[in-house]
CSV table of C-alpha atoms and ligand atoms in Angstrom, one decimal:
chain,number,residue,atom,x,y,z
A,1,MET,CA,33.2,-13.6,30.5
A,2,ASN,CA,33.5,-16.2,28.0
A,3,THR,CA,37.0,-18.2,26.1
A,4,PHE,CA,35.9,-15.5,23.4
A,5,PHE,CA,36.4,-12.2,25.1
A,6,ILE,CA,39.4,-13.3,26.3
A,7,PHE,CA,40.5,-14.1,23.2
A,8,LEU,CA,39.7,-10.9,21.7
A,9,SER,CA,40.9,-8.9,24.3
A,10,THR,CA,44.8,-10.5,24.6
A,11,TYR,CA,45.0,-10.0,21.1
A,12,ASN,CA,44.0,-6.5,21.5
A,13,LEU,CA,46.4,-5.6,24.2
A,14,LEU,CA,48.9,-7.8,22.5
A,15,ARG,CA,48.3,-5.3,19.2
A,16,LEU,CA,48.5,-2.4,21.0
A,17,GLY,CA,51.8,-3.2,22.4
A,18,LEU,CA,53.6,-3.8,19.6
A,19,GLY,CA,52.4,-0.6,18.8
A,20,PHE,CA,50.7,-1.5,15.4
A,21,ASN,CA,47.7,1.3,14.1
A,22,ILE,CA,45.7,-1.1,14.0
A,23,PHE,CA,42.9,2.4,13.1
A,24,THR,CA,44.4,2.6,10.1
A,25,VAL,CA,43.9,-1.1,8.9
A,26,THR,CA,41.2,-1.3,6.3
A,27,PRO,CA,41.1,-5.1,5.3
A,28,GLU,CA,39.3,-7.1,7.3
A,29,ILE,CA,40.3,-8.2,9.9
A,30,HIS,CA,38.3,-11.3,11.4
A,31,THR,CA,38.7,-13.5,8.9
A,32,ASP,CA,36.5,-15.7,10.4
A,33,LEU,CA,33.6,-13.8,10.2
A,34,VAL,CA,33.9,-13.3,6.5
A,35,ALA,CA,31.0,-15.3,5.0
A,36,LYS,CA,31.9,-18.7,3.4
A,37,GLN,CA,29.4,-18.1,-0.1
A,38,PRO,CA,29.0,-22.0,-1.1
A,39,GLN,CA,29.6,-22.7,-4.7
A,40,ARG,CA,26.0,-22.5,-6.2
A,41,ASN,CA,25.2,-25.4,-8.8
A,42,ASN,CA,22.2,-24.0,-11.1
A,43,SER,CA,22.7,-26.5,-13.6
A,44,VAL,CA,20.2,-28.7,-11.1
A,45,ASP,CA,18.0,-28.3,-8.0
A,46,THR,CA,19.9,-29.9,-5.7
A,47,TYR,CA,16.9,-31.1,-3.7
A,48,LYS,CA,14.4,-32.8,-5.9
A,49,HIS,CA,11.7,-33.5,-3.4
A,50,PHE,CA,10.8,-31.5,-0.3
A,51,SER,CA,11.4,-33.6,1.9
A,52,ASP,CA,15.0,-33.2,1.6
A,53,VAL,CA,14.8,-29.9,2.3
A,54,MET,CA,13.2,-31.7,6.5
A,55,ASN,CA,16.4,-34.3,6.4
A,56,GLU,CA,19.2,-31.8,4.8
A,57,PHE,CA,17.4,-29.2,7.7
A,58,GLU,CA,18.0,-31.9,10.4
A,59,MET,CA,21.3,-32.1,9.9
A,60,LEU,CA,21.8,-28.8,10.8
A,61,GLY,CA,23.3,-28.9,14.3
A,62,ASN,CA,22.1,-26.3,16.9
A,63,TRP,CA,19.2,-24.9,14.4
A,64,SER,CA,17.3,-28.6,14.2
A,65,ASN,CA,17.5,-29.0,18.0
A,66,LEU,CA,16.1,-26.0,18.8
A,67,CYS,CA,13.6,-25.2,15.8
A,68,ASN,CA,10.4,-26.9,14.1
A,69,ILE,CA,10.2,-26.8,10.6
A,70,SER,CA,7.1,-27.3,8.8
A,71,GLN,CA,5.6,-27.7,5.0
A,72,THR,CA,3.0,-24.8,4.6
A,73,GLY,CA,2.9,-24.3,1.4
A,74,ARG,CA,4.2,-26.0,-1.9
A,75,THR,CA,7.2,-24.3,-1.6
A,76,ASP,CA,6.9,-22.3,1.5
A,77,PHE,CA,8.3,-23.5,4.9
A,78,ASN,CA,8.2,-22.3,8.2
A,79,ILE,CA,11.2,-22.5,10.8
A,80,MET,CA,10.1,-21.8,14.0
A,81,CYS,CA,12.5,-21.6,16.6
A,82,ILE,CA,12.9,-21.4,21.2
A,83,ILE,CA,16.2,-20.3,22.4
A,84,LYS,CA,16.6,-21.6,25.7
A,85,GLY,CA,18.8,-21.0,28.2
A,86,ASN,CA,22.9,-21.3,27.2
A,87,SER,CA,22.0,-22.5,23.7
A,88,SER,CA,21.9,-20.4,20.4
A,89,ILE,CA,22.1,-20.7,16.5
A,90,LYS,CA,23.9,-18.5,14.1
A,91,LEU,CA,22.4,-17.5,11.1
A,92,SER,CA,25.2,-18.3,8.9
A,93,GLU,CA,25.2,-21.8,9.1
A,94,PHE,CA,20.8,-21.0,8.1
A,95,ARG,CA,22.3,-19.2,5.3
A,96,ASP,CA,25.0,-22.3,4.4
A,97,PHE,CA,21.8,-24.5,4.0
A,98,THR,CA,19.7,-22.6,1.7
A,99,TYR,CA,22.2,-22.9,-1.1
A,100,ARG,CA,21.3,-26.4,-0.8
A,101,VAL,CA,17.2,-26.7,-1.6
A,102,SER,CA,16.1,-26.3,-4.9
A,103,SER,CA,15.4,-22.8,-6.5
A,104,ASN,CA,11.9,-22.1,-6.0
A,105,ILE,CA,11.3,-22.7,-2.0
A,106,ARG,CA,10.8,-20.2,0.4
A,107,PHE,CA,11.4,-19.6,4.1
A,108,ASP,CA,9.9,-18.1,7.2
A,109,ILE,CA,11.7,-18.2,10.1
A,110,SER,CA,10.6,-17.1,13.4
A,111,VAL,CA,13.2,-16.8,16.9
A,112,THR,CA,11.9,-16.1,19.6
A,113,CYS,CA,14.7,-16.1,23.3
A,114,GLU,CA,13.9,-17.3,26.4
A,115,ASP,CA,17.4,-16.0,27.6
A,116,GLY,CA,19.3,-18.1,24.3
A,117,ILE,CA,21.1,-15.6,21.9
A,118,ILE,CA,21.7,-15.5,18.8
A,119,TYR,CA,24.4,-14.9,15.9
A,120,PHE,CA,22.4,-12.7,13.8
A,121,PRO,CA,24.9,-10.6,11.9
A,122,TRP,CA,22.1,-7.4,10.5
A,123,PRO,CA,20.8,-7.7,7.8
A,124,PHE,CA,20.0,-11.2,8.2
A,125,ARG,CA,20.7,-12.0,4.2
A,126,ALA,CA,20.2,-15.8,3.1
A,127,ASP,CA,18.9,-16.4,0.1
A,128,LYS,CA,14.8,-17.9,-0.3
A,129,LEU,CA,14.6,-16.0,3.0
A,130,HIS,CA,11.3,-14.6,2.9
A,131,ARG,CA,10.0,-13.4,6.3
A,132,ILE,CA,11.9,-12.7,9.7
A,133,TYR,CA,10.5,-12.3,12.6
A,134,ILE,CA,13.1,-11.9,16.1
A,135,LYS,CA,11.5,-11.6,19.5
A,136,ASP,CA,12.9,-11.0,23.5
A,137,CYS,CA,16.7,-11.4,22.0
A,138,ARG,CA,19.9,-11.2,22.4
A,139,ILE,CA,21.5,-10.6,18.9
A,140,LYS,CA,25.3,-11.0,18.6
A,141,ASP,CA,27.7,-10.3,15.7
A,142,TYR,CA,25.4,-7.4,14.7
A,143,ASN,CA,27.7,-5.4,13.2
A,144,THR,CA,30.2,-7.8,11.7
A,145,GLU,CA,29.4,-8.0,8.3
A,146,PHE,CA,29.0,-4.4,7.2
A,147,LYS,CA,32.2,-4.0,5.3
A,148,ASN,CA,31.4,-8.0,4.3
A,149,SER,CA,31.0,-7.1,0.2
A,150,LEU,CA,30.0,-10.9,-0.1
A,151,ILE,CA,26.8,-10.0,1.5
A,152,ASP,CA,25.2,-7.4,-1.3
A,153,GLN,CA,26.1,-11.0,-3.5
A,154,ILE,CA,23.6,-12.8,-1.9
A,155,PRO,CA,19.7,-12.5,-2.9
A,156,ASP,CA,18.2,-9.3,-1.1
A,157,THR,CA,14.9,-11.8,-0.6
A,158,ILE,CA,13.6,-10.6,2.6
A,159,LYS,CA,9.8,-9.5,2.4
A,160,PHE,CA,9.0,-9.1,5.9
A,161,LEU,CA,11.4,-8.2,8.8
A,162,GLN,CA,10.0,-7.6,12.4
A,163,MET,CA,11.9,-7.5,15.4
A,164,ASP,CA,10.2,-6.7,19.1
A,165,ASN,CA,12.3,-6.2,22.0
A,166,VAL,CA,15.8,-7.5,20.7
A,167,THR,CA,19.1,-6.7,22.2
A,168,THR,CA,22.3,-6.0,20.7
A,169,ILE,CA,25.2,-7.4,22.3
A,170,LEU,CA,28.2,-5.4,20.2
A,171,ARG,CA,31.3,-5.2,21.5
A,172,MET,CA,33.6,-1.7,21.1
A,173,GLU,CA,35.4,-2.7,18.2
A,174,GLU,CA,33.3,-3.9,16.6
A,175,VAL,CA,31.1,-1.2,16.3
A,176,TYR,CA,34.3,0.6,15.6
A,177,ASP,CA,35.3,-1.5,12.7
A,178,SER,CA,32.0,-1.5,11.4
A,179,LEU,CA,31.8,2.4,10.5
A,180,SER,CA,31.6,3.5,7.1
A,181,LYS,CA,34.6,5.6,6.6
A,182,VAL,CA,36.3,6.5,3.3
A,183,ASN,CA,38.9,3.6,2.5
A,184,SER,CA,36.5,1.3,3.6
A,185,PRO,CA,32.4,2.0,3.0
A,186,ILE,CA,29.9,-0.1,4.2
A,187,THR,CA,28.0,-2.2,1.8
A,188,ARG,CA,25.0,-1.5,0.2
A,189,ALA,CA,23.7,-4.3,2.3
A,190,ALA,CA,24.3,-2.8,5.2
A,191,GLU,CA,23.4,0.2,5.2
A,192,CYS,CA,20.1,-0.3,3.1
A,193,GLY,CA,18.8,-3.6,4.5
A,194,PRO,CA,16.3,-5.7,3.1
A,195,GLU,CA,15.0,-3.4,0.4
A,196,ASN,CA,12.6,-5.1,-1.0
A,197,ALA,CA,11.1,-5.2,2.2
A,198,ILE,CA,7.7,-4.9,1.9
A,199,VAL,CA,6.9,-4.3,6.5
A,200,ILE,CA,9.8,-3.6,8.9
A,201,ILE,CA,9.5,-3.1,11.9
A,202,ARG,CA,11.7,-2.7,14.6
A,203,ARG,CA,10.1,-2.6,18.3
A,204,GLY,CA,11.7,-1.4,21.0
A,205,THR,CA,15.2,-3.1,20.1
A,206,LYS,CA,18.5,-1.7,22.8
A,207,THR,CA,22.0,-1.8,22.1
A,208,THR,CA,24.6,-2.5,24.9
A,209,PHE,CA,27.9,-3.4,25.0
A,210,GLU,CA,29.6,-6.7,26.5
A,211,ASP,CA,33.3,-4.8,27.2
A,212,MET,CA,32.3,-1.1,28.2
A,213,GLN,CA,33.9,-2.3,32.0
A,214,ASN,CA,36.9,-2.6,29.8
A,215,ASN,CA,37.3,0.5,28.3
A,216,GLY,CA,41.1,0.6,28.7
A,217,LEU,CA,40.8,-1.8,26.4
A,218,PHE,CA,39.6,-0.5,22.7
A,219,ASN,CA,40.0,3.4,23.2
A,220,PHE,CA,36.6,4.2,21.3
A,221,SER,CA,36.9,8.0,22.0
A,222,THR,CA,40.9,7.7,21.2
A,223,ALA,CA,40.0,5.7,17.9
A,224,LEU,CA,37.8,8.3,16.9
A,225,THR,CA,39.5,11.5,17.0
A,226,ASN,CA,42.4,9.9,15.3
A,227,ASP,CA,40.4,8.8,12.6
A,228,LYS,CA,37.7,11.8,12.4
A,229,HIS,CA,38.8,13.3,8.6
A,230,TYR,CA,38.7,9.2,7.1
A,231,PHE,CA,34.9,8.9,8.0
A,232,ASP,CA,32.3,8.9,4.5
A,233,ILE,CA,30.0,11.3,5.5
A,234,GLN,CA,28.4,10.1,2.2
A,235,LYS,CA,25.0,8.3,2.2
A,236,ARG,CA,23.2,6.1,-0.2
A,237,THR,CA,19.8,6.5,-1.4
A,238,CYS,CA,18.2,3.6,-0.7
A,239,LEU,CA,15.4,2.3,-2.4
A,240,TYR,CA,12.5,0.4,-1.2
A,241,ASP,CA,10.2,0.2,-4.0
A,242,ASN,CA,8.0,-2.0,-2.5
A,243,LEU,CA,7.7,-1.2,1.6
A,244,GLU,CA,4.4,0.0,3.0
A,245,VAL,CA,5.1,-0.1,6.6
A,246,PHE,CA,8.0,1.5,8.5
A,247,GLU,CA,8.5,1.3,11.9
A,248,ILE,CA,10.9,2.0,14.4
A,249,SER,CA,9.5,2.8,17.6
A,250,GLY,CA,10.1,2.0,21.3
A,251,MET,CA,13.6,3.1,21.4
A,252,ASN,CA,16.3,5.4,20.9
A,253,VAL,CA,16.9,6.2,17.4
A,254,ASP,CA,19.5,7.5,15.8
A,255,ARG,CA,18.9,11.2,14.4
A,256,GLN,CA,20.2,10.1,11.2
A,257,VAL,CA,18.2,7.1,10.7
A,258,VAL,CA,14.7,9.7,10.4
A,259,ASP,CA,16.5,11.8,8.7
A,260,LYS,CA,17.7,9.2,5.7
A,261,ILE,CA,14.0,7.5,5.4
A,262,VAL,CA,12.2,10.5,5.6
A,263,GLN,CA,14.2,12.6,3.4
A,264,VAL,CA,16.9,10.7,1.5
A,265,ASN,CA,15.2,7.2,0.8
A,266,VAL,CA,13.0,6.9,-1.8
A,267,ALA,CA,10.2,5.3,-0.4
A,268,GLU,CA,6.6,5.6,-2.7
A,269,ASN,CA,4.5,3.6,-1.9
A,270,LEU,CA,5.1,3.6,2.3
A,271,LYS,CA,1.6,3.6,3.9
A,272,VAL,CA,2.3,3.6,7.3
A,273,LEU,CA,5.4,5.6,9.1
A,274,ASN,CA,5.4,4.7,12.8
A,275,PHE,CA,7.6,6.7,15.4
A,276,SER,CA,5.7,6.1,18.1
A,277,GLY,CA,7.0,6.3,21.5
A,278,ASN,CA,10.9,7.5,20.7
A,279,GLY,CA,11.3,10.2,22.6
A,280,MET,CA,11.3,12.5,19.6
A,281,SER,CA,10.3,16.8,19.7
A,282,ASP,CA,11.3,17.7,16.2
A,283,THR,CA,10.8,14.9,13.6
A,284,LEU,CA,7.7,17.1,12.7
A,285,TYR,CA,9.8,19.8,11.3
A,286,LYS,CA,11.3,17.1,9.0
A,287,LEU,CA,8.1,16.7,7.3
A,288,GLN,CA,7.9,19.5,5.8
A,289,GLY,CA,6.0,18.8,2.1
A,290,TRP,CA,5.9,15.3,3.0
A,291,ARG,CA,2.8,14.8,0.7
A,292,LEU,CA,5.4,15.2,-2.1
A,293,ARG,CA,7.4,12.2,-0.7
A,294,PHE,CA,4.9,10.3,0.1
A,295,PRO,CA,1.5,10.4,-2.7
A,296,VAL,CA,0.2,7.2,-0.7
A,297,MET,CA,0.5,7.9,2.5
A,298,GLU,CA,-2.5,6.8,5.0
A,299,TYR,CA,-0.5,7.2,8.9
A,300,ILE,CA,2.2,9.3,10.2
A,301,ASP,CA,2.3,7.3,13.7
A,302,LEU,CA,4.2,9.8,16.3
A,303,SER,CA,1.8,9.2,19.4
A,304,ASP,CA,4.3,9.3,22.6
A,305,ASN,CA,7.0,11.4,21.8
A,306,ASN,CA,7.8,14.8,23.3
A,307,ILE,CA,6.4,17.1,20.8
A,308,ARG,CA,6.1,20.5,22.3
A,309,ASP,CA,5.4,22.6,18.8
A,310,LEU,CA,3.1,21.8,15.8
A,311,PRO,CA,4.5,23.7,12.5
A,312,MET,CA,2.9,24.6,9.6
A,313,ILE,CA,2.7,21.1,7.9
A,314,ARG,CA,2.0,22.6,4.2
A,315,ASP,CA,-0.4,19.5,1.5
A,316,PHE,CA,1.6,21.6,-1.6
A,317,GLY,CA,-2.0,21.8,-3.0
A,318,MET,CA,-2.5,18.0,-3.2
A,319,THR,CA,-6.2,17.3,-2.1
A,320,VAL,CA,-7.7,13.8,-1.2
A,321,LYS,CA,-8.9,13.6,-4.7
A,322,GLU,CA,-5.8,13.1,-6.1
A,323,THR,CA,-4.6,11.2,-3.8
A,324,LYS,CA,-5.3,7.9,-2.0
A,325,SER,CA,-5.5,9.0,1.1
A,326,VAL,CA,-6.7,11.8,3.8
A,327,GLY,CA,-3.4,11.3,5.5
A,328,ILE,CA,-3.3,11.1,9.3
A,329,ILE,CA,-0.7,12.3,11.4
A,330,ASP,CA,-1.2,10.8,14.5
A,331,LEU,CA,0.4,13.3,17.6
A,332,ARG,CA,-1.6,11.4,20.2
A,333,ARG,CA,0.0,11.7,23.6
A,334,ASN,CA,2.6,14.0,23.4
A,335,LYS,CA,3.9,17.5,24.8
A,336,ILE,CA,1.7,20.1,22.9
A,337,THR,CA,0.0,22.7,24.8
A,338,SER,CA,-0.7,25.5,22.6
A,339,LEU,CA,-2.0,25.9,19.5
A,340,THR,CA,-1.6,29.1,16.7
A,341,LYS,CA,-4.6,30.0,14.4
A,342,LYS,CA,-2.9,29.5,11.7
A,343,VAL,CA,-2.1,25.4,12.7
B,401,LIG,C1,26.5,-29.2,-10.8
B,401,LIG,O1,25.6,-30.4,-10.8
B,401,LIG,C2,26.0,-31.0,-12.1
B,401,LIG,C3,25.1,-32.1,-12.0
B,401,LIG,O2,24.6,-32.9,-11.1
B,401,LIG,C4,27.6,-32.0,-11.6
B,401,LIG,O3,28.0,-32.6,-12.7
B,401,LIG,C5,28.5,-30.8,-11.2
B,401,LIG,O4,29.6,-31.2,-11.3
B,401,LIG,C6,28.3,-29.9,-10.0
B,401,LIG,N1,29.0,-28.6,-10.3
B,401,LIG,C7,29.4,-28.5,-8.7
B,401,LIG,C8,30.3,-27.4,-9.5
B,401,LIG,O5,29.6,-28.5,-8.2
B,402,LIG,C1,8.7,-28.1,18.6
B,402,LIG,O1,7.8,-29.4,18.6
B,402,LIG,C2,7.8,-30.2,19.7
B,402,LIG,C3,6.7,-31.5,19.7
B,402,LIG,O2,5.5,-31.0,18.7
B,402,LIG,C4,7.6,-29.5,20.6
B,402,LIG,O3,7.3,-30.0,21.7
B,402,LIG,C5,8.2,-28.1,20.6
B,402,LIG,O4,8.0,-27.4,21.7
B,402,LIG,C6,7.9,-27.7,19.4
B,402,LIG,N1,9.5,-26.8,19.6
B,402,LIG,C7,9.5,-25.6,18.8
B,402,LIG,C8,10.8,-24.4,18.8
B,402,LIG,O5,8.2,-25.0,18.4
B,403,LIG,C1,23.7,-24.9,29.9
B,403,LIG,O1,23.6,-24.1,31.4
B,403,LIG,C2,23.8,-25.3,32.4
B,403,LIG,C3,23.0,-24.9,33.7
B,403,LIG,O2,23.5,-23.1,33.2
B,403,LIG,C4,24.6,-26.9,32.7
B,403,LIG,O3,24.2,-27.0,33.7
B,403,LIG,C5,25.0,-26.8,31.3
B,403,LIG,O4,25.9,-27.4,31.1
B,403,LIG,C6,25.0,-25.9,30.1
B,403,LIG,N1,24.7,-26.5,28.8
B,403,LIG,C7,25.5,-26.8,27.9
B,403,LIG,C8,25.4,-27.2,26.3
B,403,LIG,O5,26.2,-25.9,27.8
B,404,LIG,C1,25.2,-24.9,19.8
B,404,LIG,O1,24.8,-24.6,20.9
B,404,LIG,C2,26.0,-25.4,21.9
B,404,LIG,C3,25.4,-25.1,23.7
B,404,LIG,O2,24.4,-25.1,23.8
B,404,LIG,C4,27.2,-23.5,22.3
B,404,LIG,O3,27.4,-23.9,22.8
B,404,LIG,C5,27.2,-24.0,20.3
B,404,LIG,O4,28.5,-22.8,20.5
B,404,LIG,C6,26.4,-23.6,20.0
B,404,LIG,N1,27.0,-24.0,18.3
B,404,LIG,C7,26.8,-23.1,17.3
B,404,LIG,C8,27.0,-23.0,16.1
B,404,LIG,O5,26.1,-21.9,17.4
B,405,LIG,C1,12.2,-8.6,26.7
B,405,LIG,O1,13.5,-9.5,26.5
B,405,LIG,C2,14.0,-9.8,27.8
B,405,LIG,C3,15.0,-10.4,27.4
B,405,LIG,O2,15.7,-10.0,26.4
B,405,LIG,C4,12.8,-10.1,28.6
B,405,LIG,O3,14.0,-10.1,30.0
B,405,LIG,C5,11.8,-9.3,28.7
B,405,LIG,O4,10.8,-9.5,29.7
B,405,LIG,C6,11.1,-8.8,27.8
B,405,LIG,N1,10.4,-8.2,27.5
B,405,LIG,C7,8.9,-7.7,27.2
B,405,LIG,C8,8.3,-7.0,27.7
B,405,LIG,O5,8.7,-8.9,26.5
B,406,LIG,C1,40.8,7.4,26.3
B,406,LIG,O1,41.4,8.3,24.7
B,406,LIG,C2,40.7,9.7,25.8
B,406,LIG,C3,40.9,10.4,25.4
B,406,LIG,O2,42.3,10.6,24.5
B,406,LIG,C4,41.6,9.7,27.3
B,406,LIG,O3,41.2,11.6,27.9
B,406,LIG,C5,41.3,9.0,28.3
B,406,LIG,O4,41.9,8.7,29.1
B,406,LIG,C6,41.4,7.3,27.4
B,406,LIG,N1,41.0,6.1,27.9
B,406,LIG,C7,41.5,5.4,28.6
B,406,LIG,C8,41.5,4.3,29.6
B,406,LIG,O5,42.3,5.2,28.0
B,407,LIG,C1,3.2,2.6,15.6
B,407,LIG,O1,3.7,1.4,17.0
B,407,LIG,C2,3.2,1.3,18.2
B,407,LIG,C3,4.5,0.6,19.0
B,407,LIG,O2,4.6,-0.9,18.6
B,407,LIG,C4,2.0,0.8,18.1
B,407,LIG,O3,1.0,0.4,18.8
B,407,LIG,C5,0.9,1.1,17.1
B,407,LIG,O4,-0.2,0.5,16.9
B,407,LIG,C6,2.2,1.4,15.6
B,407,LIG,N1,0.8,2.1,14.8
B,407,LIG,C7,0.3,2.1,13.7
B,407,LIG,C8,-0.3,3.1,13.0
B,407,LIG,O5,0.6,0.9,13.3
């Protein structure tokens, strides 16, 4: 149990003890979680020489100790981090750093954890961040910026996002505070993630609660019951104009997430939709008419799920001629035991 947690618990007990109704309070209470957005100075490029990027990076505390930065192109930099043992890095520090370098620079970040923890709030937004790859990490603060409107103002520059075998470590209250309510909706950034991305891959993400055992401290079910009718069920339509590959695999996927990408969001250039290994059984039914929504789709991967029945999926008269590809629906390794003549 770390000091932050003790602080939080005490804080909760105090507030509950004092009888404040914390669930109707909408202003952000975690002021330390509100990202500071430095004043940007567009009048000059702060750093004229790329060596200054390196020098500036060297001043980034834990980042410079745990990561190597290298120049991979005229304006491209690659940051490779290995987070071991009890070390950690914070995205907010990198975010502040990106404002101090020339506007034409792009960063690729690759973080691999060997036990270490990273403090990376979804959707990892930072100006000039072009590619982000996270592997084997435990992520904290994941839900803490869901209602921070400043995040929507940071340029959405991520083109490639991939998470492999990541565990998000949440707190009950953090999750509760991040739920969209009528009088405090979540931001577009939190709901849609990187809307300019070409590739979004989440492979084997798990979620745990660090305060699960202490369920007396924050009574999630009571809070939910009290607040029920305030929840905002209206969902935005996210626009993924560049998106070609979308994968959520090897995890329990929220039904709403599937519905959104399949039925609500706009992703006309999507070529690969991958829901492999998610224990899904009825997703195929939602793909009725998929050709109309995804005109250039090449591969829908539903392998390694629990699909038992094959519905008639109509193509609405679209032929190979009209579309660029036939479109494969991969149903290997499911639980299909019989087919009707029609199918
Ligand atoms: C922006 O840069 C110019 C030129 O270096 C400087 O005069 C000005 O004070 C800067 N403004 C801010 C807000 O830092
Ligand atoms: C950074 O470079 C040093 C020296 O080449 C190497 O020992 C270290 O493993 C590298 N660290 C990362 C995170 O790649
Ligand atoms: C990291 O953990 C090791 C032992 O697990 C300990 O000796 C060391 O002091 C810790 N370092 C920091 C910075 O907390
Ligand atoms: C930097 O790492 C140390 C331990 O390695 C940790 O105690 C400290 O909180 C970290 N700082 C940030 C800003 O992540
Ligand atoms: C996934 O990450 C955990 C650490 O969070 C690690 O212990 C485990 O070996 C990783 N699994 C795979 C398949 O790489
Ligand atoms: C949490 O609230 C539920 C529903 O009101 C109640 O049944 C349960 O006993 C409460 N749990 C704790 C630990 O207070
Ligand atoms: C879908 O995801 C699984 C698991 O990551 C992977 O093995 C498979 O190759 C992917 N399929 C496609 C078409 O990319």
